[in-house]
PDB file of C-alpha atoms in Angstrom:
ATOM      1  CA  MET V 449      94.153 108.655  93.925  1.00  0.00           C
ATOM      2  CA  ARG V 450      97.611 109.736  94.258  1.00  0.00           C
ATOM      3  CA  ARG V 451      96.172 112.639  94.481  1.00  0.00           C
ATOM      4  CA  ASN V 452      94.920 114.424  91.859  1.00  0.00           C
ATOM      5  CA  ALA V 453      94.515 117.555  93.575  1.00  0.00           C
ATOM      6  CA  GLY V 454      90.997 117.518  94.138  1.00  0.00           C
ATOM      7  CA  ALA V 455      89.404 115.109  96.315  1.00  0.00           C
ATOM      8  CA  PHE V 456      89.577 114.885 100.033  1.00  0.00           C
ATOM      9  CA  PRO V 457      86.932 113.260 102.031  1.00  0.00           C
ATOM     10  CA  LEU V 458      86.227 114.158 105.550  1.00  0.00           C
ATOM     11  CA  ARG V 459      88.524 116.428 107.266  1.00  0.00           C
ATOM     12  CA  THR V 460      89.833 113.697 109.421  1.00  0.00           C
ATOM     13  CA  CYS V 461      91.154 110.231 108.900  1.00  0.00           C
ATOM     14  CA  LEU V 462      88.203 108.130 109.907  1.00  0.00           C
ATOM     15  CA  ASP V 463      89.344 104.906 108.336  1.00  0.00           C
ATOM     16  CA  SER V 464      92.123 103.085 109.990  1.00  0.00           C
ATOM     17  CA  LYS V 465      93.706 100.538 107.720  1.00  0.00           C
ATOM     18  CA  PRO V 466      94.805 101.393 104.247  1.00  0.00           C
ATOM     19  CA  PHE V 467      92.796 104.509 104.627  1.00  0.00           C
ATOM     20  CA  GLN V 468      89.931 103.298 102.678  1.00  0.00           C
ATOM     21  CA  GLY V 469      88.793 106.675 102.008  1.00  0.00           C
ATOM     22  CA  THR V 470      90.975 109.454 100.908  1.00  0.00           C
ATOM     23  CA  TYR V 471      90.956 112.788  99.506  1.00  0.00           C
ATOM     24  CA  ASN V 472      91.388 112.380  96.139  1.00  0.00           C
ATOM     25  CA  SER V 473      91.456 112.052  93.988  1.00  0.00           C
ATOM     26  CA  HIS V 474      93.828 111.985  95.633  1.00  0.00           C
ATOM     27  CA  GLU V 475      94.237 114.435  98.098  1.00  0.00           C
ATOM     28  CA  ASP V 476      92.568 114.466 101.232  1.00  0.00           C
ATOM     29  CA  ASN V 477      92.848 112.919 104.481  1.00  0.00           C
ATOM     30  CA  HIS V 478      90.952 115.138 106.804  1.00  0.00           C
ATOM     31  CA  LYS V 479      91.769 116.433 109.971  1.00  0.00           C
ATOM     32  CA  PRO V 480      93.426 115.530 113.010  1.00  0.00           C
ATOM     33  CA  PRO V 481      95.650 117.953 114.771  1.00  0.00           C
ATOM     34  CA  ALA V 482      94.759 121.510 115.629  1.00  0.00           C
ATOM     35  CA  GLY V 483      92.543 122.885 118.353  1.00  0.00           C
ATOM     36  CA  ASP V 484      88.871 123.571 118.002  1.00  0.00           C
ATOM     37  CA  PRO V 485      88.423 126.310 115.378  1.00  0.00           C
ATOM     38  CA  MET V 486      85.015 127.158 116.736  1.00  0.00           C
ATOM     39  CA  THR V 487      86.587 128.491 119.911  1.00  0.00           C
ATOM     40  CA  SER V 488      90.111 129.285 118.769  1.00  0.00           C
ATOM     41  CA  SER V 489      91.299 132.826 118.305  1.00  0.00           C
ATOM     42  CA  ASN V 490      93.295 134.006 115.331  1.00  0.00           C
ATOM     43  CA  ALA V 491      96.325 134.162 117.585  1.00  0.00           C
ATOM     44  CA  HIS V 492      95.918 130.480 118.324  1.00  0.00           C
ATOM     45  CA  LEU V 493      95.506 129.610 114.661  1.00  0.00           C
ATOM     46  CA  SER V 494      98.645 131.505 113.766  1.00  0.00           C
ATOM     47  CA  ASP V 495     100.633 128.946 115.719  1.00  0.00           C
ATOM     48  CA  VAL V 496      99.165 126.026 113.798  1.00  0.00           C
ATOM     49  CA  ALA V 497     100.792 124.566 110.736  1.00  0.00           C
ATOM     50  CA  SER V 498      99.838 121.247 109.239  1.00  0.00           C
ATOM     51  CA  LYS V 499     102.094 118.249 109.468  1.00  0.00           C
ATOM     52  CA  THR V 500     102.582 118.421 105.727  1.00  0.00           C
ATOM     53  CA  GLY V 501     103.893 121.970 105.849  1.00  0.00           C
ATOM     54  CA  TYR V 502     100.930 124.063 104.760  1.00  0.00           C
ATOM     55  CA  ARG V 503     100.224 127.116 106.877  1.00  0.00           C
ATOM     56  CA  ALA V 504      96.886 128.883 106.928  1.00  0.00           C
ATOM     57  CA  ARG V 505      96.707 132.564 106.049  1.00  0.00           C
ATOM     58  CA  LEU V 506      94.948 134.540 108.745  1.00  0.00           C
ATOM     59  CA  PRO V 507      92.390 137.312 108.260  1.00  0.00           C
ATOM     60  CA  ASP V 508      92.870 140.850 109.472  1.00  0.00           C
ATOM     61  CA  GLU V 509      90.490 142.516 111.931  1.00  0.00           C
ATOM     62  CA  SER V 510      87.920 143.026 109.201  1.00  0.00           C
ATOM     63  CA  GLY V 511      88.061 139.362 108.183  1.00  0.00           C
ATOM     64  CA  HIS V 512      89.996 139.990 104.958  1.00  0.00           C
ATOM     65  CA  ILE V 513      92.800 137.602 103.982  1.00  0.00           C
ATOM     66  CA  ALA V 514      95.701 139.063 102.017  1.00  0.00           C
ATOM     67  CA  TRP V 515      96.578 136.391  99.473  1.00  0.00           C
ATOM     68  CA  SER V 516      99.905 136.616  97.672  1.00  0.00           C
ATOM     69  CA  GLU V 517     100.300 137.123  93.937  1.00  0.00           C
ATOM     70  CA  GLN V 518     101.408 133.497  93.668  1.00  0.00           C
ATOM     71  CA  ASP V 519      98.347 132.325  95.592  1.00  0.00           C
ATOM     72  CA  ASN V 520      96.052 134.252  93.274  1.00  0.00           C
ATOM     73  CA  ALA V 521      97.872 132.979  90.203  1.00  0.00           C
ATOM     74  CA  THR V 522      97.506 129.398  91.444  1.00  0.00           C
ATOM     75  CA  TRP V 523      93.785 129.923  92.019  1.00  0.00           C
ATOM     76  CA  GLN V 524      93.429 131.325  88.504  1.00  0.00           C
ATOM     77  CA  THR V 525      95.247 128.336  86.995  1.00  0.00           C
ATOM     78  CA  LEU V 526      93.058 125.887  88.902  1.00  0.00           C
ATOM     79  CA  MET V 527      89.839 127.717  88.074  1.00  0.00           C
ATOM     80  CA  GLN V 528      90.530 128.003  84.372  1.00  0.00           C
ATOM     81  CA  ARG V 529      91.611 124.382  84.109  1.00  0.00           C
ATOM     82  CA  GLN V 530      88.697 122.916  86.022  1.00  0.00           C
ATOM     83  CA  LEU V 531      85.957 125.134  84.604  1.00  0.00           C
ATOM     84  CA  GLY V 532      86.716 123.713  81.180  1.00  0.00           C
ATOM     85  CA  MET V 533      86.954 120.192  82.554  1.00  0.00           C
ATOM     86  CA  ILE V 534      83.555 120.080  84.285  1.00  0.00           C
ATOM     87  CA  GLU V 535      81.555 121.407  81.360  1.00  0.00           C
ATOM     88  CA  GLY V 536      78.899 118.843  80.443  1.00  0.00           C
ATOM     89  CA  ARG V 537      79.975 116.590  83.318  1.00  0.00           C
ATOM     90  CA  VAL V 538      78.547 118.133  86.510  1.00  0.00           C
ATOM     91  CA  CYS V 539      74.925 118.297  87.599  1.00  0.00           C
ATOM     92  CA  GLN V 540      72.818 121.400  87.081  1.00  0.00           C
ATOM     93  CA  GLU V 541      72.500 121.942  90.834  1.00  0.00           C
ATOM     94  CA  TYR V 542      76.264 122.381  91.051  1.00  0.00           C
ATOM     95  CA  LEU V 543      76.248 124.815  88.111  1.00  0.00           C
ATOM     96  CA  ASP V 544      73.421 126.777  89.720  1.00  0.00           C
ATOM     97  CA  GLY V 545      75.420 127.032  92.933  1.00  0.00           C
ATOM     98  CA  LEU V 546      78.561 128.045  91.066  1.00  0.00           C
ATOM     99  CA  GLU V 547      76.614 130.822  89.383  1.00  0.00           C
ATOM    100  CA  ARG V 548      75.254 132.034  92.727  1.00  0.00           C
ATOM    101  CA  LEU V 549      78.714 132.084  94.282  1.00  0.00           C
ATOM    102  CA  ALA V 550      80.156 133.999  91.318  1.00  0.00           C
ATOM    103  CA  LEU V 551      83.672 132.891  92.229  1.00  0.00           C
ATOM    104  CA  PRO V 552      86.388 135.171  90.882  1.00  0.00           C
ATOM    105  CA  GLU V 553      88.702 133.541  88.366  1.00  0.00           C
ATOM    106  CA  ASP V 554      91.712 135.746  88.963  1.00  0.00           C
ATOM    107  CA  ARG V 555      92.028 135.643  92.754  1.00  0.00           C
ATOM    108  CA  VAL V 556      91.241 133.557  95.817  1.00  0.00           C
ATOM    109  CA  PRO V 557      87.774 134.538  97.068  1.00  0.00           C
ATOM    110  CA  GLN V 558      87.143 135.970 100.513  1.00  0.00           C
ATOM    111  CA  LEU V 559      85.162 133.701 102.825  1.00  0.00           C
ATOM    112  CA  ALA V 560      82.767 136.509 103.747  1.00  0.00           C
ATOM    113  CA  ASP V 561      81.620 136.655 100.116  1.00  0.00           C
ATOM    114  CA  ILE V 562      81.005 132.893 100.118  1.00  0.00           C
ATOM    115  CA  ASP V 563      79.150 133.105 103.424  1.00  0.00           C
ATOM    116  CA  ARG V 564      76.695 135.725 102.170  1.00  0.00           C
ATOM    117  CA  VAL V 565      75.567 133.435  99.368  1.00  0.00           C
ATOM    118  CA  LEU V 566      75.461 130.247 101.436  1.00  0.00           C
ATOM    119  CA  LYS V 567      73.498 131.837 104.285  1.00  0.00           C
ATOM    120  CA  ALA V 568      70.957 133.273 101.881  1.00  0.00           C
ATOM    121  CA  SER V 569      70.589 129.932 100.082  1.00  0.00           C
ATOM    122  CA  THR V 570      70.569 127.289 102.830  1.00  0.00           C
ATOM    123  CA  GLY V 571      71.701 128.907 106.087  1.00  0.00           C
ATOM    124  CA  TRP V 572      75.246 127.556 105.824  1.00  0.00           C
ATOM    125  CA  GLU V 573      78.522 129.424 106.152  1.00  0.00           C
ATOM    126  CA  THR V 574      82.201 128.558 106.072  1.00  0.00           C
ATOM    127  CA  ALA V 575      84.461 128.048 109.080  1.00  0.00           C
ATOM    128  CA  GLN V 576      88.130 128.946 108.762  1.00  0.00           C
ATOM    129  CA  VAL V 577      90.400 126.134 109.938  1.00  0.00           C
ATOM    130  CA  PRO V 578      94.192 125.896 109.823  1.00  0.00           C
ATOM    131  CA  ALA V 579      94.501 122.400 108.371  1.00  0.00           C
ATOM    132  CA  LEU V 580      93.309 118.973 109.435  1.00  0.00           C
ATOM    133  CA  ILE V 581      91.028 119.098 112.472  1.00  0.00           C
ATOM    134  CA  PRO V 582      89.810 116.589 115.103  1.00  0.00           C
ATOM    135  CA  PHE V 583      86.841 114.348 114.392  1.00  0.00           C
ATOM    136  CA  ASP V 584      84.614 115.988 116.972  1.00  0.00           C
ATOM    137  CA  THR V 585      85.328 119.432 115.561  1.00  0.00           C
ATOM    138  CA  PHE V 586      84.587 118.323 112.028  1.00  0.00           C
ATOM    139  CA  PHE V 587      81.239 116.792 112.959  1.00  0.00           C
ATOM    140  CA  ALA V 588      80.309 119.726 115.217  1.00  0.00           C
ATOM    141  CA  LEU V 589      80.961 122.206 112.422  1.00  0.00           C
ATOM    142  CA  LEU V 590      78.812 120.297 109.942  1.00  0.00           C
ATOM    143  CA  ALA V 591      76.051 119.841 112.515  1.00  0.00           C
ATOM    144  CA  SER V 592      75.961 123.612 113.018  1.00  0.00           C
ATOM    145  CA  GLN V 593      75.918 124.229 109.241  1.00  0.00           C
ATOM    146  CA  ARG V 594      79.492 125.471 109.063  1.00  0.00           C
ATOM    147  CA  PHE V 595      81.727 123.988 106.396  1.00  0.00           C
ATOM    148  CA  PRO V 596      85.435 123.813 107.322  1.00  0.00           C
ATOM    149  CA  VAL V 597      87.756 125.582 104.900  1.00  0.00           C
ATOM    150  CA  ALA V 598      91.516 125.569 105.354  1.00  0.00           C
ATOM    151  CA  THR V 599      92.840 128.974 104.341  1.00  0.00           C
ATOM    152  CA  PHE V 600      95.851 127.875 102.353  1.00  0.00           C
ATOM    153  CA  ILE V 601      96.227 127.005  98.688  1.00  0.00           C
ATOM    154  CA  ARG V 602      98.513 124.438  97.119  1.00  0.00           C
ATOM    155  CA  THR V 603     101.818 125.501  95.624  1.00  0.00           C
ATOM    156  CA  PRO V 604     102.446 125.614  91.859  1.00  0.00           C
ATOM    157  CA  GLU V 605     104.547 122.465  92.281  1.00  0.00           C
ATOM    158  CA  GLU V 606     101.554 120.598  93.737  1.00  0.00           C
ATOM    159  CA  LEU V 607      98.779 121.452  91.312  1.00  0.00           C
ATOM    160  CA  ASP V 608      98.065 117.753  90.803  1.00  0.00           C
ATOM    161  CA  TYR V 609      99.209 116.333  94.104  1.00  0.00           C
ATOM    162  CA  LEU V 610      97.911 117.593  97.396  1.00  0.00           C
ATOM    163  CA  LYS V 611      98.370 116.024 100.813  1.00  0.00           C
ATOM    164  CA  GLU V 612      95.561 117.973 102.471  1.00  0.00           C
ATOM    165  CA  PRO V 613      92.370 119.641 101.257  1.00  0.00           C
ATOM    166  CA  ASP V 614      93.016 123.273 100.406  1.00  0.00           C
ATOM    167  CA  ILE V 615      90.738 126.238  99.829  1.00  0.00           C
ATOM    168  CA  PHE V 616      90.274 125.402  96.149  1.00  0.00           C
ATOM    169  CA  HIS V 617      88.972 121.935  96.921  1.00  0.00           C
ATOM    170  CA  GLU V 618      86.635 123.187  99.639  1.00  0.00           C
ATOM    171  CA  ILE V 619      85.292 126.255  97.848  1.00  0.00           C
ATOM    172  CA  PHE V 620      85.186 125.093  94.233  1.00  0.00           C
ATOM    173  CA  GLY V 621      84.508 121.432  94.983  1.00  0.00           C
ATOM    174  CA  HIS V 622      81.942 121.644  97.773  1.00  0.00           C
ATOM    175  CA  CYS V 623      80.457 125.092  98.338  1.00  0.00           C
ATOM    176  CA  PRO V 624      78.358 125.283  95.140  1.00  0.00           C
ATOM    177  CA  MET V 625      76.497 122.129  96.223  1.00  0.00           C
ATOM    178  CA  LEU V 626      75.906 123.616  99.680  1.00  0.00           C
ATOM    179  CA  THR V 627      73.510 126.069  98.040  1.00  0.00           C
ATOM    180  CA  ASN V 628      71.277 123.068  97.259  1.00  0.00           C
ATOM    181  CA  PRO V 629      68.786 122.338 100.090  1.00  0.00           C
ATOM    182  CA  ALA V 630      68.853 118.522  99.763  1.00  0.00           C
ATOM    183  CA  PHE V 631      72.641 118.350  99.746  1.00  0.00           C
ATOM    184  CA  ALA V 632      72.968 120.883 102.563  1.00  0.00           C
ATOM    185  CA  GLU V 633      70.419 119.053 104.722  1.00  0.00           C
ATOM    186  CA  PHE V 634      72.166 115.719 104.253  1.00  0.00           C
ATOM    187  CA  THR V 635      75.556 117.218 105.143  1.00  0.00           C
ATOM    188  CA  ALA V 636      74.219 118.728 108.380  1.00  0.00           C
ATOM    189  CA  THR V 637      72.471 115.467 109.265  1.00  0.00           C
ATOM    190  CA  TYR V 638      75.730 113.635 108.721  1.00  0.00           C
ATOM    191  CA  GLY V 639      77.455 115.991 111.153  1.00  0.00           C
ATOM    192  CA  ARG V 640      74.847 115.420 113.861  1.00  0.00           C
ATOM    193  CA  LEU V 641      75.071 111.655 113.474  1.00  0.00           C
ATOM    194  CA  GLY V 642      78.855 111.704 113.535  1.00  0.00           C
ATOM    195  CA  LEU V 643      78.912 113.690 116.778  1.00  0.00           C
ATOM    196  CA  ALA V 644      76.919 111.010 118.577  1.00  0.00           C
ATOM    197  CA  ALA V 645      78.515 107.994 116.901  1.00  0.00           C
ATOM    198  CA  SER V 646      81.089 105.624 118.373  1.00  0.00           C
ATOM    199  CA  PRO V 647      84.569 105.431 116.805  1.00  0.00           C
ATOM    200  CA  LYS V 648      83.642 102.246 114.955  1.00  0.00           C
ATOM    201  CA  GLU V 649      80.375 103.732 113.718  1.00  0.00           C
ATOM    202  CA  ARG V 650      82.260 106.780 112.468  1.00  0.00           C
ATOM    203  CA  VAL V 651      84.415 104.575 110.257  1.00  0.00           C
ATOM    204  CA  TYR V 652      81.257 103.290 108.572  1.00  0.00           C
ATOM    205  CA  LEU V 653      79.775 106.773 108.325  1.00  0.00           C
ATOM    206  CA  ALA V 654      82.982 107.929 106.643  1.00  0.00           C
ATOM    207  CA  ARG V 655      82.293 105.535 103.801  1.00  0.00           C
ATOM    208  CA  LEU V 656      78.811 106.977 103.288  1.00  0.00           C
ATOM    209  CA  TYR V 657      80.263 110.498 103.144  1.00  0.00           C
ATOM    210  CA  TRP V 658      82.946 109.347 100.755  1.00  0.00           C
ATOM    211  CA  MET V 659      80.483 107.726  98.376  1.00  0.00           C
ATOM    212  CA  THR V 660      78.145 110.725  98.341  1.00  0.00           C
ATOM    213  CA  VAL V 661      79.527 114.124  99.314  1.00  0.00           C
ATOM    214  CA  GLU V 662      83.019 113.403  97.999  1.00  0.00           C
ATOM    215  CA  PHE V 663      82.546 110.964  95.116  1.00  0.00           C
ATOM    216  CA  GLY V 664      78.863 110.846  94.276  1.00  0.00           C
ATOM    217  CA  LEU V 665      77.252 110.657  90.827  1.00  0.00           C
ATOM    218  CA  VAL V 666      73.635 111.340  89.924  1.00  0.00           C
ATOM    219  CA  ASP V 667      71.432 110.484  86.952  1.00  0.00           C
ATOM    220  CA  THR V 668      69.690 113.468  85.395  1.00  0.00           C
ATOM    221  CA  PRO V 669      67.485 114.079  82.329  1.00  0.00           C
ATOM    222  CA  ALA V 670      70.670 115.236  80.584  1.00  0.00           C
ATOM    223  CA  GLY V 671      72.564 112.052  81.506  1.00  0.00           C
ATOM    224  CA  ARG V 672      74.855 110.873  84.285  1.00  0.00           C
ATOM    225  CA  ARG V 673      76.513 113.761  86.120  1.00  0.00           C
ATOM    226  CA  ILE V 674      78.933 114.486  88.967  1.00  0.00           C
ATOM    227  CA  TYR V 675      77.960 116.110  92.269  1.00  0.00           C
ATOM    228  CA  GLY V 676      80.757 114.937  94.606  1.00  0.00           C
ATOM    229  CA  GLY V 677      83.352 117.563  95.475  1.00  0.00           C
ATOM    230  CA  GLY V 678      86.255 115.121  95.428  1.00  0.00           C
ATOM    231  CA  ILE V 679      85.583 114.501  91.751  1.00  0.00           C
ATOM    232  CA  ILE V 680      84.715 118.062  90.791  1.00  0.00           C
ATOM    233  CA  SER V 681      87.973 119.543  92.086  1.00  0.00           C
ATOM    234  CA  SER V 682      90.150 116.871  90.425  1.00  0.00           C
ATOM    235  CA  PRO V 683      90.872 116.858  86.666  1.00  0.00           C
ATOM    236  CA  LYS V 684      91.817 113.190  86.525  1.00  0.00           C
ATOM    237  CA  GLU V 685      88.876 112.062  88.649  1.00  0.00           C
ATOM    238  CA  THR V 686      86.461 114.159  86.590  1.00  0.00           C
ATOM    239  CA  LEU V 687      87.430 112.304  83.421  1.00  0.00           C
ATOM    240  CA  HIS V 688      87.724 108.921  85.124  1.00  0.00           C
ATOM    241  CA  ALA V 689      84.412 108.990  87.010  1.00  0.00           C
ATOM    242  CA  LEU V 690      82.221 109.158  83.900  1.00  0.00           C
ATOM    243  CA  SER V 691      84.355 106.829  81.794  1.00  0.00           C
ATOM    244  CA  ASP V 692      83.859 103.088  81.275  1.00  0.00           C
ATOM    245  CA  ALA V 693      86.798 102.238  83.548  1.00  0.00           C
ATOM    246  CA  PRO V 694      85.119 102.307  86.994  1.00  0.00           C
ATOM    247  CA  VAL V 695      82.079 100.387  88.207  1.00  0.00           C
ATOM    248  CA  HIS V 696      78.837 102.365  88.533  1.00  0.00           C
ATOM    249  CA  GLU V 697      76.281 101.009  91.009  1.00  0.00           C
ATOM    250  CA  PRO V 698      72.793 102.303  91.887  1.00  0.00           C
ATOM    251  CA  PHE V 699      73.017 104.078  95.227  1.00  0.00           C
ATOM    252  CA  ASP V 700      72.095 101.955  98.220  1.00  0.00           C
ATOM    253  CA  PRO V 701      73.094 103.457 101.583  1.00  0.00           C
ATOM    254  CA  VAL V 702      73.782 100.103 103.266  1.00  0.00           C
ATOM    255  CA  GLU V 703      75.952  99.005 100.355  1.00  0.00           C
ATOM    256  CA  ALA V 704      77.813 102.323 100.427  1.00  0.00           C
ATOM    257  CA  LEU V 705      78.436 101.900 104.157  1.00  0.00           C
ATOM    258  CA  ARG V 706      79.991  98.506 103.423  1.00  0.00           C
ATOM    259  CA  THR V 707      82.268  99.647 100.590  1.00  0.00           C
ATOM    260  CA  PRO V 708      85.984 100.121 101.336  1.00  0.00           C
ATOM    261  CA  TYR V 709      87.882 102.879  99.582  1.00  0.00           C
ATOM    262  CA  ARG V 710      91.404 104.164  99.195  1.00  0.00           C
ATOM    263  CA  ILE V 711      92.221 107.836  99.161  1.00  0.00           C
ATOM    264  CA  ASP V 712      95.336 107.656  97.021  1.00  0.00           C
ATOM    265  CA  ILE V 713      93.933 106.149  93.819  1.00  0.00           C
ATOM    266  CA  LEU V 714      91.306 106.910  91.234  1.00  0.00           C
ATOM    267  CA  GLN V 715      88.104 105.425  92.571  1.00  0.00           C
ATOM    268  CA  PRO V 716      87.220 101.993  91.152  1.00  0.00           C
ATOM    269  CA  LEU V 717      83.523 102.316  92.062  1.00  0.00           C
ATOM    270  CA  TYR V 718      80.944 105.098  92.257  1.00  0.00           C
ATOM    271  CA  TYR V 719      77.381 105.025  93.561  1.00  0.00           C
ATOM    272  CA  VAL V 720      74.777 106.771  91.413  1.00  0.00           C
ATOM    273  CA  LEU V 721      71.719 108.561  92.820  1.00  0.00           C
ATOM    274  CA  ASP V 722      68.453 108.537  90.887  1.00  0.00           C
ATOM    275  CA  ASP V 723      67.968 112.135  91.950  1.00  0.00           C
ATOM    276  CA  LEU V 724      69.515 114.516  94.463  1.00  0.00           C
ATOM    277  CA  LYS V 725      66.219 114.374  96.336  1.00  0.00           C
ATOM    278  CA  THR V 726      67.441 110.946  97.486  1.00  0.00           C
ATOM    279  CA  LEU V 727      69.790 112.746  99.880  1.00  0.00           C
ATOM    280  CA  HIS V 728      66.855 114.662 101.365  1.00  0.00           C
ATOM    281  CA  ASP V 729      64.938 111.410 101.827  1.00  0.00           C
ATOM    282  CA  LEU V 730      67.976 109.702 103.349  1.00  0.00           C
ATOM    283  CA  SER V 731      68.306 112.499 105.909  1.00  0.00           C
ATOM    284  CA  HIS V 732      64.921 111.499 107.313  1.00  0.00           C
ATOM    285  CA  LYS V 733      65.658 107.783 107.531  1.00  0.00           C
ATOM    286  CA  ASP V 734      67.339 105.757 110.265  1.00  0.00           C
ATOM    287  CA  ILE V 735      70.911 106.068 109.019  1.00  0.00           C
ATOM    288  CA  MET V 736      72.390 104.720 112.249  1.00  0.00           C
ATOM    289  CA  GLY V 737      70.144 101.692 111.920  1.00  0.00           C
ATOM    290  CA  MET V 738      71.661 101.229 108.477  1.00  0.00           C
ATOM    291  CA  VAL V 739      75.122 101.530 110.035  1.00  0.00           C
ATOM    292  CA  GLN V 740      74.277  98.689 112.423  1.00  0.00           C
ATOM    293  CA  GLN V 741      72.999  96.632 109.518  1.00  0.00           C
ATOM    294  CA  ALA V 742      76.182  97.274 107.539  1.00  0.00           C
ATOM    295  CA  MET V 743      78.332  96.363 110.532  1.00  0.00           C
ATOM    296  CA  ALA V 744      76.472  93.071 110.904  1.00  0.00           C
ATOM    297  CA  LEU V 745      76.869  92.239 107.217  1.00  0.00           C
ATOM    298  CA  GLY V 746      80.535  93.226 107.060  1.00  0.00           C
ATOM    299  CA  LEU V 747      82.619  94.926 104.389  1.00  0.00           C
ATOM    300  CA  HIS V 748      82.634  94.076 100.721  1.00  0.00           C
ATOM    301  CA  GLU V 749      85.853  92.863  99.173  1.00  0.00           C
ATOM    302  CA  PRO V 750      87.805  95.930  97.990  1.00  0.00           C
ATOM    303  CA  LEU V 751      88.108  96.539  94.258  1.00  0.00           C
ATOM    304  CA  PHE V 752      91.685  97.722  94.671  1.00  0.00           C
ATOM    305  CA  GLU V 753      95.040  96.401  95.752  1.00  0.00           C
ATOM    306  CA  PRO V 754      96.225  97.135  99.290  1.00  0.00           C
ATOM    307  CA  ALA V 755      98.123 100.372  99.676  1.00  0.00           C
ATOM    308  CA  PRO V 756     101.894  99.849  99.542  1.00  0.00           C
ATOM    309  CA  LYS V 757     103.557  99.847 102.902  1.00  0.00           C
ATOM    310  CA  ARG V 758     105.522 102.949 103.669  1.00  0.00           C
ATOM    311  CA  THR V 759     109.217 102.458 104.174  1.00  0.00           C
ATOM    312  CA  LYS V 760     110.933 104.329 106.934  1.00  0.00           C
ATOM    313  CA  ALA V 761     113.431 106.912 105.792  1.00  0.00           C
TER     314      ALA V 761
END
């Protein structure tokens, strides 16, 4: 996934080795540095820039963010490109959510407008974060039905290569699905489980998130469709995911927990739900018991080559 500008998994690097889970389509690594955005003030956030150089734009006293002309132009380019790309490829639940959100095409949306729709639909809202955030913060936000959104947008030079998840990935890729009750419930359940999990258990949970929320497919009466935000926000992944190139496997949570992934390549394997209701059902099952089962069975052999070692400059 050398990063296709669209994917990003959790907002923190949960996998240790060749980060078998990335933003992808190549873009995301999720969050380690900053303080806790749930208790941080805007003044605190203003001092936080990501390690990759992105800096969040801060809201004024009324909560409005003044995006630059370039920012708005970048959003418009991304919207127009990806709206054409997802046609006939995403699930109806995503399209329904996109219609509810009524995202503007010519400018970056304000989070307050997103929040009004999410709260009315499923009780969720966004949470402004500066960049990558700590594991505990990420899980706590999801558990409290707050989806982290970094308030920066990629530069024109990085339309197809992004080192961190930006506002386009989070809003366009994920927020439409958060209007769906089954998807929203599963995401909150994942946050609660992650908060209580051990570091090793979190690595396994990361794989489940990656194979569902970020890179999930679902069978529908109209055919196989995309619901994962890492695919939806990435042009290359959108085309790749439904092609004959990758492996498609029926979704099995234990198998997903055992499946390694890399964040810097197009995914070689996708798990396919029979129905989005599967996520609702999974939320009421013993997921941590499945984690223990997966840990006992061990990881599957990866369907990709190891990531190249980085050379020191």
